[in-house]
Amino acid sequence: MTRRLIARDRAFLWHPYTQMLDATAPLPIVKGEGVYLFTEDGRRLLDGISSWWVNIHGHSHPRLNQALAEQAGQLEHVMFAGCTHAPAVDLAEHLVDILPPGLTHVFYSDNGSTAVEVAVKLAYQYWRNLGQADRRVFITLHYAYHGDTVGAMSVSEDSIFTQAFAPLLFPVVRADAPYCYRCPLGLERTSCQIDCLASLENALRTHHDAVAAVIVEPMLQGAGGMITWPAEFLSSARRLCDRHGTLLIADEVLTGFGRTGRMFACEHAAVTPDIICLSKALTAGYLPLGATVVTDRVYEGFLSEDRSKTFFHGHSFTANPLACAVALASLGLFREQDLIGRIGALEAQLRDGLAPLRQLPVVGDVRVLGGVGIVELVADKQTRKAGGYLDGIGPRLSAAFLERGLLLRPLGNVVYFMPPYVITSDEVEWALAQIVDVLEHLPAV
């Protein structure tokens, strides 16, 4: 039966981020429960990446199942242009209540890339509406990844993800990211003064009259290498945007809803961006939903008797009631349970469990932030040479972990563990033991 399912998959499906010519057979998943996924051939796999960072309460959670079923029995969908409904309004109220203060108006879309696309278009049109159409430059950071739509790709790093589409993308100005292990200035974090910030400051000073926005992934840059930040970089970025009178966009598609140990990563530096992008864990992995939330200042830039200043953007499934209902139920679990405290305990366990790997010759750096543990592998500890995203070590490691019942998807030479928050201490201990054992027996990369 499994072979038939895989054969049918190969006959008709095209998987994301996959070279279909020589891809390994996909996992035939038939069930999810808690932190585990079950395959058609009877294997049980611990979901160590939260199914691409979206699942936070575990698979098939009874409360979320109930919320979805109840909403389906009442209203499955209605267009959001000219209509509204309680789940969308309730969710917006709850989001504004828990987001950094000052974020007041919610624009729904349907995934992370579109949440960013909305933010980019909002920032661009905001200045146009104010009569400052020359402010069209976006400043982004090296190693950034903001999604796969054209605008989101444009503000991402020039990388394997975007190279094929380079002629379609608009130009941006890129500044240094605070990648402490690979400091662009060759400094050590123990003694530096966040000197890499000078690159962003110079970009703003050079282009200040033309800058529409600075866009960042606060505290944790995801697909670019799971890069963790000093909080001082984020607070200084907000200060520089204020000084130069431009907008700050925070892409919290990955980092929102507890991943970094705070409800939102911006809380680490006590900053409020002008625009924040949310998705992934917003619905706890159940349904696609994006939200781009703005301050009064941005919202009011679109209020006009001139209808050409309307934000002409939308999606067929904007504010889908099913997705909004599940998102509300997910936020309810945060209110009822000390999930942030649980993530803090997970962070401590990850730090202790991964620390011994620092001694291995193939390990260049170990980073932990909130519920994310990261191990960066290198071919040479002195030069810090590594193969990057296309390093063949990634698929080999993924296969080795899979043999042990642990589902991980390394970003090339960067191994990360990002489980659902419901994982128990014993399950974390088991998963870390598999990671340590595989890496301890790993030949030089």
Coordinates of C-alpha atoms in Angstrom, one line a residue:
M1 CA 0.0 0.0 0.0
T2 CA 2.8 2.4 0.9
R3 CA 4.6 1.8 -2.4
R4 CA 1.4 2.4 -4.3
L5 CA 0.8 5.7 -2.5
I6 CA 4.4 6.8 -3.2
A7 CA 4.1 5.8 -6.8
R8 CA 0.9 7.7 -7.2
D9 CA 2.5 10.7 -5.6
R10 CA 5.4 10.5 -8.0
A11 CA 3.0 10.3 -11.0
F12 CA 1.0 13.4 -10.1
L13 CA 2.7 15.6 -7.5
W14 CA 5.5 18.2 -7.5
H15 CA 6.9 18.8 -4.0
P16 CA 8.4 22.1 -2.7
Y17 CA 12.2 22.7 -2.5
T18 CA 12.7 19.3 -4.1
Q19 CA 14.7 18.2 -7.1
M20 CA 12.2 15.7 -8.4
L21 CA 14.7 13.9 -10.7
D22 CA 16.5 12.2 -7.8
A23 CA 14.4 12.9 -4.8
T24 CA 14.0 10.3 -2.1
A25 CA 10.6 8.8 -1.6
P26 CA 8.3 11.1 0.4
L27 CA 7.1 10.0 3.8
P28 CA 3.6 8.7 3.6
I29 CA 2.0 10.3 6.7
V30 CA -1.4 9.0 7.7
K31 CA -1.8 10.4 11.2
G32 CA -0.6 12.9 13.7
E33 CA -0.9 12.9 17.5
G34 CA 0.9 15.1 19.9
V35 CA 4.5 15.5 18.8
Y36 CA 4.4 12.3 16.7
L37 CA 3.6 11.6 13.1
F38 CA 2.7 8.1 11.9
T39 CA 3.5 6.6 8.5
E40 CA 1.5 4.2 6.4
D41 CA 4.1 1.5 7.0
G42 CA 3.8 1.7 10.8
R43 CA 6.7 4.0 11.8
R44 CA 6.3 6.6 14.5
L45 CA 8.4 9.8 14.0
L46 CA 8.9 12.6 16.5
D47 CA 8.2 15.9 14.6
G48 CA 11.4 17.8 15.5
I49 CA 10.6 20.8 13.2
S50 CA 7.0 21.3 14.0
S51 CA 6.0 20.5 10.4
W52 CA 7.9 23.5 9.0
W53 CA 7.6 25.6 12.1
V54 CA 3.8 25.8 12.2
N55 CA 2.7 23.3 14.8
I56 CA 3.0 24.5 18.4
H57 CA 0.3 22.6 20.4
G58 CA 0.9 19.2 18.9
H59 CA -0.9 17.4 16.1
S60 CA -4.6 16.8 16.3
H61 CA -5.2 18.7 19.5
P62 CA -8.7 18.1 20.9
R63 CA -9.4 21.7 21.6
L64 CA -8.4 22.9 18.2
N65 CA -10.2 20.0 16.5
Q66 CA -13.4 21.1 18.4
A67 CA -13.0 24.7 17.4
L68 CA -12.6 23.7 13.7
A69 CA -15.6 21.4 13.7
E70 CA -17.9 23.9 15.5
Q71 CA -17.0 26.7 13.1
A72 CA -17.4 24.4 10.1
G73 CA -21.0 23.8 11.3
Q74 CA -21.7 27.5 11.4
L75 CA -19.8 29.3 8.6
E76 CA -17.0 27.9 6.5
H77 CA -16.2 30.9 4.4
V78 CA -17.5 34.2 3.1
M79 CA -15.7 36.9 1.1
F80 CA -14.1 39.6 3.3
A81 CA -14.6 42.5 0.9
G82 CA -17.8 44.0 2.1
C83 CA -18.5 41.3 4.7
T84 CA -17.2 40.5 8.2
H85 CA -17.7 37.7 10.8
A86 CA -17.1 37.1 14.5
P87 CA -14.0 34.9 14.2
A88 CA -12.2 37.6 12.2
V89 CA -13.2 40.4 14.6
D90 CA -12.5 38.3 17.7
L91 CA -9.1 37.3 16.4
A92 CA -8.1 40.8 15.5
E93 CA -9.1 42.1 19.0
H94 CA -7.1 39.4 20.6
L95 CA -4.0 40.0 18.4
V96 CA -4.0 43.7 19.1
D97 CA -4.3 43.0 22.8
I98 CA -1.2 40.7 22.9
L99 CA 1.0 42.4 20.3
P100 CA 3.5 45.0 21.1
P101 CA 1.6 48.2 22.1
G102 CA 0.7 50.5 19.2
L103 CA -0.1 47.9 16.6
T104 CA -3.8 48.4 16.0
H105 CA -5.2 47.3 12.7
V106 CA -5.1 43.8 11.2
F107 CA -5.0 43.0 7.5
Y108 CA -5.5 39.3 6.8
S109 CA -4.0 37.3 4.1
D110 CA -3.2 33.6 3.7
N111 CA 0.4 32.7 4.5
G112 CA 3.8 34.1 5.5
S113 CA 4.9 35.2 2.1
T114 CA 1.7 37.1 1.4
A115 CA 1.9 38.6 4.9
V116 CA 5.3 40.0 3.9
E117 CA 4.1 41.0 0.4
V118 CA 1.3 43.0 2.0
A119 CA 3.8 44.7 4.3
V120 CA 6.1 45.7 1.4
K121 CA 3.2 47.0 -0.6
L122 CA 1.7 48.9 2.4
A123 CA 5.1 50.5 3.1
Y124 CA 5.5 51.5 -0.5
Q125 CA 2.0 52.9 -1.0
Y126 CA 2.1 54.6 2.4
W127 CA 4.7 57.1 1.3
R128 CA 3.1 57.5 -2.1
N129 CA -0.2 58.3 -0.4
L130 CA 1.6 61.0 1.6
G131 CA 3.0 62.6 -1.5
Q132 CA 6.5 61.1 -1.1
A133 CA 6.6 58.7 -4.0
D134 CA 10.4 58.9 -4.1
R135 CA 10.6 56.9 -0.9
R136 CA 10.8 53.5 -2.6
V137 CA 14.1 51.9 -1.2
F138 CA 13.9 48.9 1.1
I139 CA 16.7 48.1 3.4
T140 CA 17.1 44.5 4.3
L141 CA 19.7 42.3 5.9
H142 CA 22.1 39.8 4.6
Y143 CA 21.0 36.2 5.2
A144 CA 17.4 37.4 5.1
Y145 CA 14.6 35.1 3.9
H146 CA 11.1 36.5 3.8
G147 CA 9.2 34.2 1.4
D148 CA 8.8 33.1 -2.2
T149 CA 6.5 35.7 -3.7
V150 CA 8.2 38.3 -5.9
G151 CA 8.2 41.1 -3.3
A152 CA 9.2 38.8 -0.5
M153 CA 12.0 37.4 -2.6
S154 CA 13.2 40.9 -3.5
V155 CA 13.7 41.8 0.2
S156 CA 15.4 38.5 0.9
E157 CA 19.1 37.7 0.5
D158 CA 20.4 37.0 -3.0
S159 CA 20.6 33.3 -2.7
I160 CA 19.8 29.9 -4.3
F161 CA 16.1 30.6 -3.4
T162 CA 16.0 33.8 -5.6
Q163 CA 18.7 33.5 -8.2
A164 CA 16.6 32.1 -11.0
F165 CA 14.2 35.0 -10.6
A166 CA 16.7 37.8 -10.3
P167 CA 15.4 39.7 -13.4
L168 CA 11.9 39.9 -11.8
L169 CA 13.0 41.3 -8.5
F170 CA 13.2 45.0 -7.5
P171 CA 16.6 46.2 -6.2
V172 CA 17.1 46.7 -2.5
V173 CA 19.9 47.9 -0.2
R174 CA 21.4 45.1 2.0
A175 CA 23.1 45.8 5.4
D176 CA 25.0 43.5 7.7
A177 CA 23.1 41.1 9.9
P178 CA 24.3 40.4 13.5
Y179 CA 25.6 36.9 12.7
C180 CA 27.9 36.7 15.6
Y181 CA 29.5 33.4 14.7
R182 CA 30.4 34.8 11.3
C183 CA 30.8 38.4 12.2
P184 CA 31.1 40.5 9.1
L185 CA 33.7 42.6 10.9
G186 CA 35.7 39.7 12.3
L187 CA 34.9 40.6 15.9
E188 CA 33.9 38.4 18.9
R189 CA 30.6 38.9 20.6
T190 CA 32.2 38.9 24.1
S191 CA 33.9 42.2 23.3
C192 CA 32.1 43.9 20.4
Q193 CA 29.7 46.8 20.8
I194 CA 27.2 45.6 18.1
D195 CA 29.6 47.3 15.6
C196 CA 27.9 45.6 12.7
L197 CA 25.0 48.0 13.2
A198 CA 27.2 50.6 11.4
S199 CA 26.2 49.0 8.1
L200 CA 22.5 49.6 8.6
E201 CA 23.2 53.2 9.9
N202 CA 25.3 54.0 6.9
A203 CA 22.6 52.6 4.5
L204 CA 20.0 54.8 6.2
R205 CA 22.2 57.8 6.2
T206 CA 23.0 57.4 2.5
H207 CA 19.5 56.7 1.3
H208 CA 17.4 58.4 4.1
D209 CA 15.3 60.5 1.8
A210 CA 14.4 57.5 -0.3
V211 CA 13.9 54.7 2.2
A212 CA 10.4 53.3 2.5
A213 CA 11.2 50.8 5.2
V214 CA 13.7 48.6 6.9
I215 CA 12.6 44.9 7.1
V216 CA 14.0 42.4 9.6
E217 CA 13.4 39.0 11.1
P218 CA 13.8 40.0 14.7
M219 CA 16.1 37.9 17.0
L220 CA 16.1 34.8 14.7
Q221 CA 16.7 34.7 11.0
G222 CA 15.3 31.4 9.9
A223 CA 16.0 29.9 6.5
G224 CA 19.1 32.0 6.1
G225 CA 20.8 29.8 8.7
M226 CA 18.9 30.0 12.0
I227 CA 20.9 33.0 13.1
T228 CA 20.3 34.3 16.6
W229 CA 20.7 38.0 17.5
P230 CA 21.7 40.2 20.4
A231 CA 18.6 42.1 21.5
E232 CA 20.6 45.3 21.2
F233 CA 20.7 45.1 17.4
L234 CA 16.9 45.1 17.3
S235 CA 16.5 48.0 19.7
S236 CA 19.1 50.0 17.8
A237 CA 17.4 49.2 14.5
R238 CA 14.2 50.7 15.9
R239 CA 16.1 53.8 17.1
L240 CA 17.7 54.3 13.7
C241 CA 14.4 54.0 11.8
D242 CA 13.0 56.6 14.2
R243 CA 16.0 58.9 13.7
H244 CA 15.7 58.7 9.9
G245 CA 11.9 58.9 9.9
T246 CA 11.3 55.6 8.1
L247 CA 9.2 52.5 8.8
L248 CA 10.3 49.3 10.5
I249 CA 8.8 46.0 9.3
A250 CA 9.2 43.0 11.6
D251 CA 8.7 39.7 9.9
E252 CA 7.6 37.5 12.8
V253 CA 6.2 34.7 10.6
L254 CA 8.6 32.3 12.2
T255 CA 9.3 34.0 15.5
G256 CA 5.8 34.9 16.6
F257 CA 3.7 33.0 19.2
G258 CA 6.5 31.9 21.5
R259 CA 9.2 30.5 19.4
T260 CA 11.9 32.7 20.8
G261 CA 10.8 32.5 24.4
R262 CA 8.6 35.6 24.2
M263 CA 5.1 35.8 22.7
F264 CA 6.7 37.9 20.0
A265 CA 10.4 38.4 19.3
C266 CA 10.1 42.2 19.3
E267 CA 9.5 41.9 23.1
H268 CA 13.2 40.9 23.6
A269 CA 14.0 44.5 22.9
A270 CA 10.7 46.1 23.9
V271 CA 10.2 47.6 20.5
T272 CA 7.1 48.1 18.4
P273 CA 7.5 47.9 14.7
D274 CA 5.4 50.0 12.4
I275 CA 4.3 46.8 10.6
I276 CA 4.4 43.2 11.8
C277 CA 3.9 40.1 9.7
L278 CA 2.4 36.9 11.2
S279 CA 1.6 33.4 10.0
K280 CA 2.9 29.9 10.6
A281 CA 2.0 29.2 14.3
L282 CA -0.9 31.7 14.1
T283 CA -3.3 28.8 13.5
A284 CA -1.0 26.2 15.3
G285 CA -0.4 24.5 12.0
Y286 CA -4.0 23.8 11.1
L287 CA -4.9 26.1 8.3
P288 CA -3.2 28.8 6.2
L289 CA -3.7 32.3 7.6
G290 CA -1.5 35.4 7.5
A291 CA -1.9 38.7 9.3
T292 CA -0.1 42.0 8.7
V293 CA -0.7 44.4 11.6
V294 CA 0.0 48.1 11.5
T295 CA 0.1 51.2 13.7
D296 CA -2.5 54.0 13.5
R297 CA 0.1 56.0 11.6
V298 CA 0.3 53.6 8.8
Y299 CA -3.4 52.8 8.7
E300 CA -4.3 56.5 8.6
G301 CA -2.1 57.0 5.6
F302 CA -4.7 55.2 3.6
L303 CA -7.7 57.1 4.8
S304 CA -8.8 59.5 2.1
E305 CA -11.7 60.8 0.0
D306 CA -9.4 60.0 -2.9
R307 CA -10.3 56.4 -3.7
S308 CA -7.0 55.8 -5.5
K309 CA -5.3 55.8 -2.1
T310 CA -7.2 52.6 -1.2
F311 CA -5.0 49.6 -0.5
F312 CA -6.0 47.4 -3.5
H313 CA -5.0 44.0 -2.3
G314 CA -6.9 40.9 -1.3
H315 CA -7.2 37.2 -1.4
S316 CA -10.1 34.9 -2.0
F317 CA -9.7 33.3 1.4
T318 CA -8.9 36.4 3.4
A319 CA -9.9 36.0 7.0
N320 CA -11.2 32.5 6.4
P321 CA -13.6 31.8 9.4
L322 CA -12.2 28.3 9.9
A323 CA -8.7 29.5 10.2
C324 CA -9.6 32.4 12.4
A325 CA -11.6 30.1 14.8
V326 CA -8.6 27.7 15.2
A327 CA -6.3 30.7 15.8
L328 CA -8.6 31.9 18.5
A329 CA -8.6 28.5 20.1
S330 CA -4.8 28.4 19.9
L331 CA -4.5 31.8 21.7
G332 CA -6.9 30.5 24.3
L333 CA -4.4 27.7 25.1
F334 CA -1.8 30.4 25.7
R335 CA -4.1 32.2 28.1
E336 CA -5.0 29.0 30.0
Q337 CA -1.5 27.4 30.2
D338 CA 1.9 28.7 31.0
L339 CA 3.3 28.0 27.6
I340 CA 5.9 30.7 27.7
G341 CA 7.2 29.2 31.0
R342 CA 7.2 25.8 29.2
I343 CA 9.3 27.2 26.4
G344 CA 11.7 28.7 29.0
A345 CA 12.2 25.2 30.5
L346 CA 12.7 23.8 27.0
E347 CA 15.3 26.5 26.3
A348 CA 17.3 25.5 29.4
Q349 CA 17.1 21.8 28.5
L350 CA 18.3 22.6 24.9
R351 CA 21.2 24.6 26.2
D352 CA 22.3 21.8 28.6
G353 CA 21.8 19.0 26.1
L354 CA 23.5 20.6 23.1
A355 CA 26.4 22.2 25.0
P356 CA 28.7 19.1 24.8
L357 CA 28.6 19.2 21.0
R358 CA 30.8 22.4 21.0
Q359 CA 33.8 20.1 21.6
L360 CA 33.3 18.1 18.4
P361 CA 35.6 18.9 15.5
V362 CA 32.7 19.1 13.1
V363 CA 30.7 21.6 15.2
G364 CA 31.4 25.3 14.7
D365 CA 28.7 26.8 16.8
V366 CA 25.8 25.9 19.1
R367 CA 22.9 28.5 19.4
V368 CA 19.8 28.3 21.4
L369 CA 16.9 30.8 21.6
G370 CA 13.6 29.9 23.2
G371 CA 12.3 26.7 21.8
V372 CA 14.9 26.4 19.0
G373 CA 18.2 24.5 19.3
I374 CA 20.8 25.1 16.5
V375 CA 24.1 23.3 15.6
E376 CA 26.2 24.8 12.8
L377 CA 28.6 22.2 11.3
V378 CA 31.9 23.2 9.7
A379 CA 34.6 21.5 7.7
D380 CA 37.3 23.4 9.5
K381 CA 36.9 25.0 13.0
Q382 CA 39.7 27.5 12.4
T383 CA 38.5 28.9 9.1
R384 CA 34.8 28.1 9.8
K385 CA 34.5 26.9 6.3
A386 CA 31.1 25.2 5.5
G387 CA 29.1 24.0 2.6
G388 CA 26.0 26.2 3.1
Y389 CA 22.4 25.3 2.2
L390 CA 23.3 22.9 -0.7
D391 CA 25.8 21.0 1.5
G392 CA 25.2 17.3 0.9
I393 CA 25.6 16.7 4.6
G394 CA 22.0 17.9 5.1
P395 CA 20.2 15.1 3.3
R396 CA 22.5 12.5 4.8
L397 CA 21.8 13.8 8.3
S398 CA 18.1 13.9 7.7
A399 CA 18.2 10.2 6.7
A400 CA 20.3 9.3 9.7
F401 CA 17.8 11.0 12.1
L402 CA 14.9 9.5 10.3
E403 CA 16.3 6.0 10.8
R404 CA 16.1 6.7 14.5
G405 CA 12.5 8.0 14.4
L406 CA 13.3 11.7 14.5
L407 CA 12.1 14.0 11.7
L408 CA 14.6 16.9 11.1
R409 CA 15.3 18.8 8.0
P410 CA 18.8 20.5 8.3
L411 CA 19.4 23.7 6.4
G412 CA 22.5 22.2 4.7
N413 CA 25.2 22.4 7.3
V414 CA 22.9 23.8 10.0
V415 CA 21.0 21.3 12.1
Y416 CA 18.1 22.7 14.1
F417 CA 15.5 21.2 16.5
M418 CA 12.2 23.1 16.9
P419 CA 9.6 20.8 18.4
P420 CA 6.0 21.6 19.3
Y421 CA 5.7 23.1 22.8
V422 CA 3.8 20.1 24.2
I423 CA 6.9 18.0 24.0
T424 CA 7.8 16.5 27.3
S425 CA 11.2 16.7 29.0
D426 CA 11.7 12.9 28.5
E427 CA 10.9 13.3 24.8
V428 CA 13.4 16.3 24.5
E429 CA 16.0 14.2 26.3
W430 CA 15.5 11.3 23.8
A431 CA 15.6 13.6 20.8
L432 CA 18.8 15.4 22.0
A433 CA 20.4 12.0 22.6
Q434 CA 19.7 11.1 18.9
I435 CA 21.2 14.4 17.7
V436 CA 24.3 14.0 19.8
D437 CA 24.9 10.4 18.9
V438 CA 24.5 11.1 15.1
L439 CA 26.8 14.1 15.2
E440 CA 29.4 12.4 17.4
H441 CA 29.8 9.6 14.8
L442 CA 29.8 12.1 11.9
P443 CA 33.0 12.2 9.8
A444 CA 34.4 15.5 8.8
V445 CA 31.9 17.5 6.7

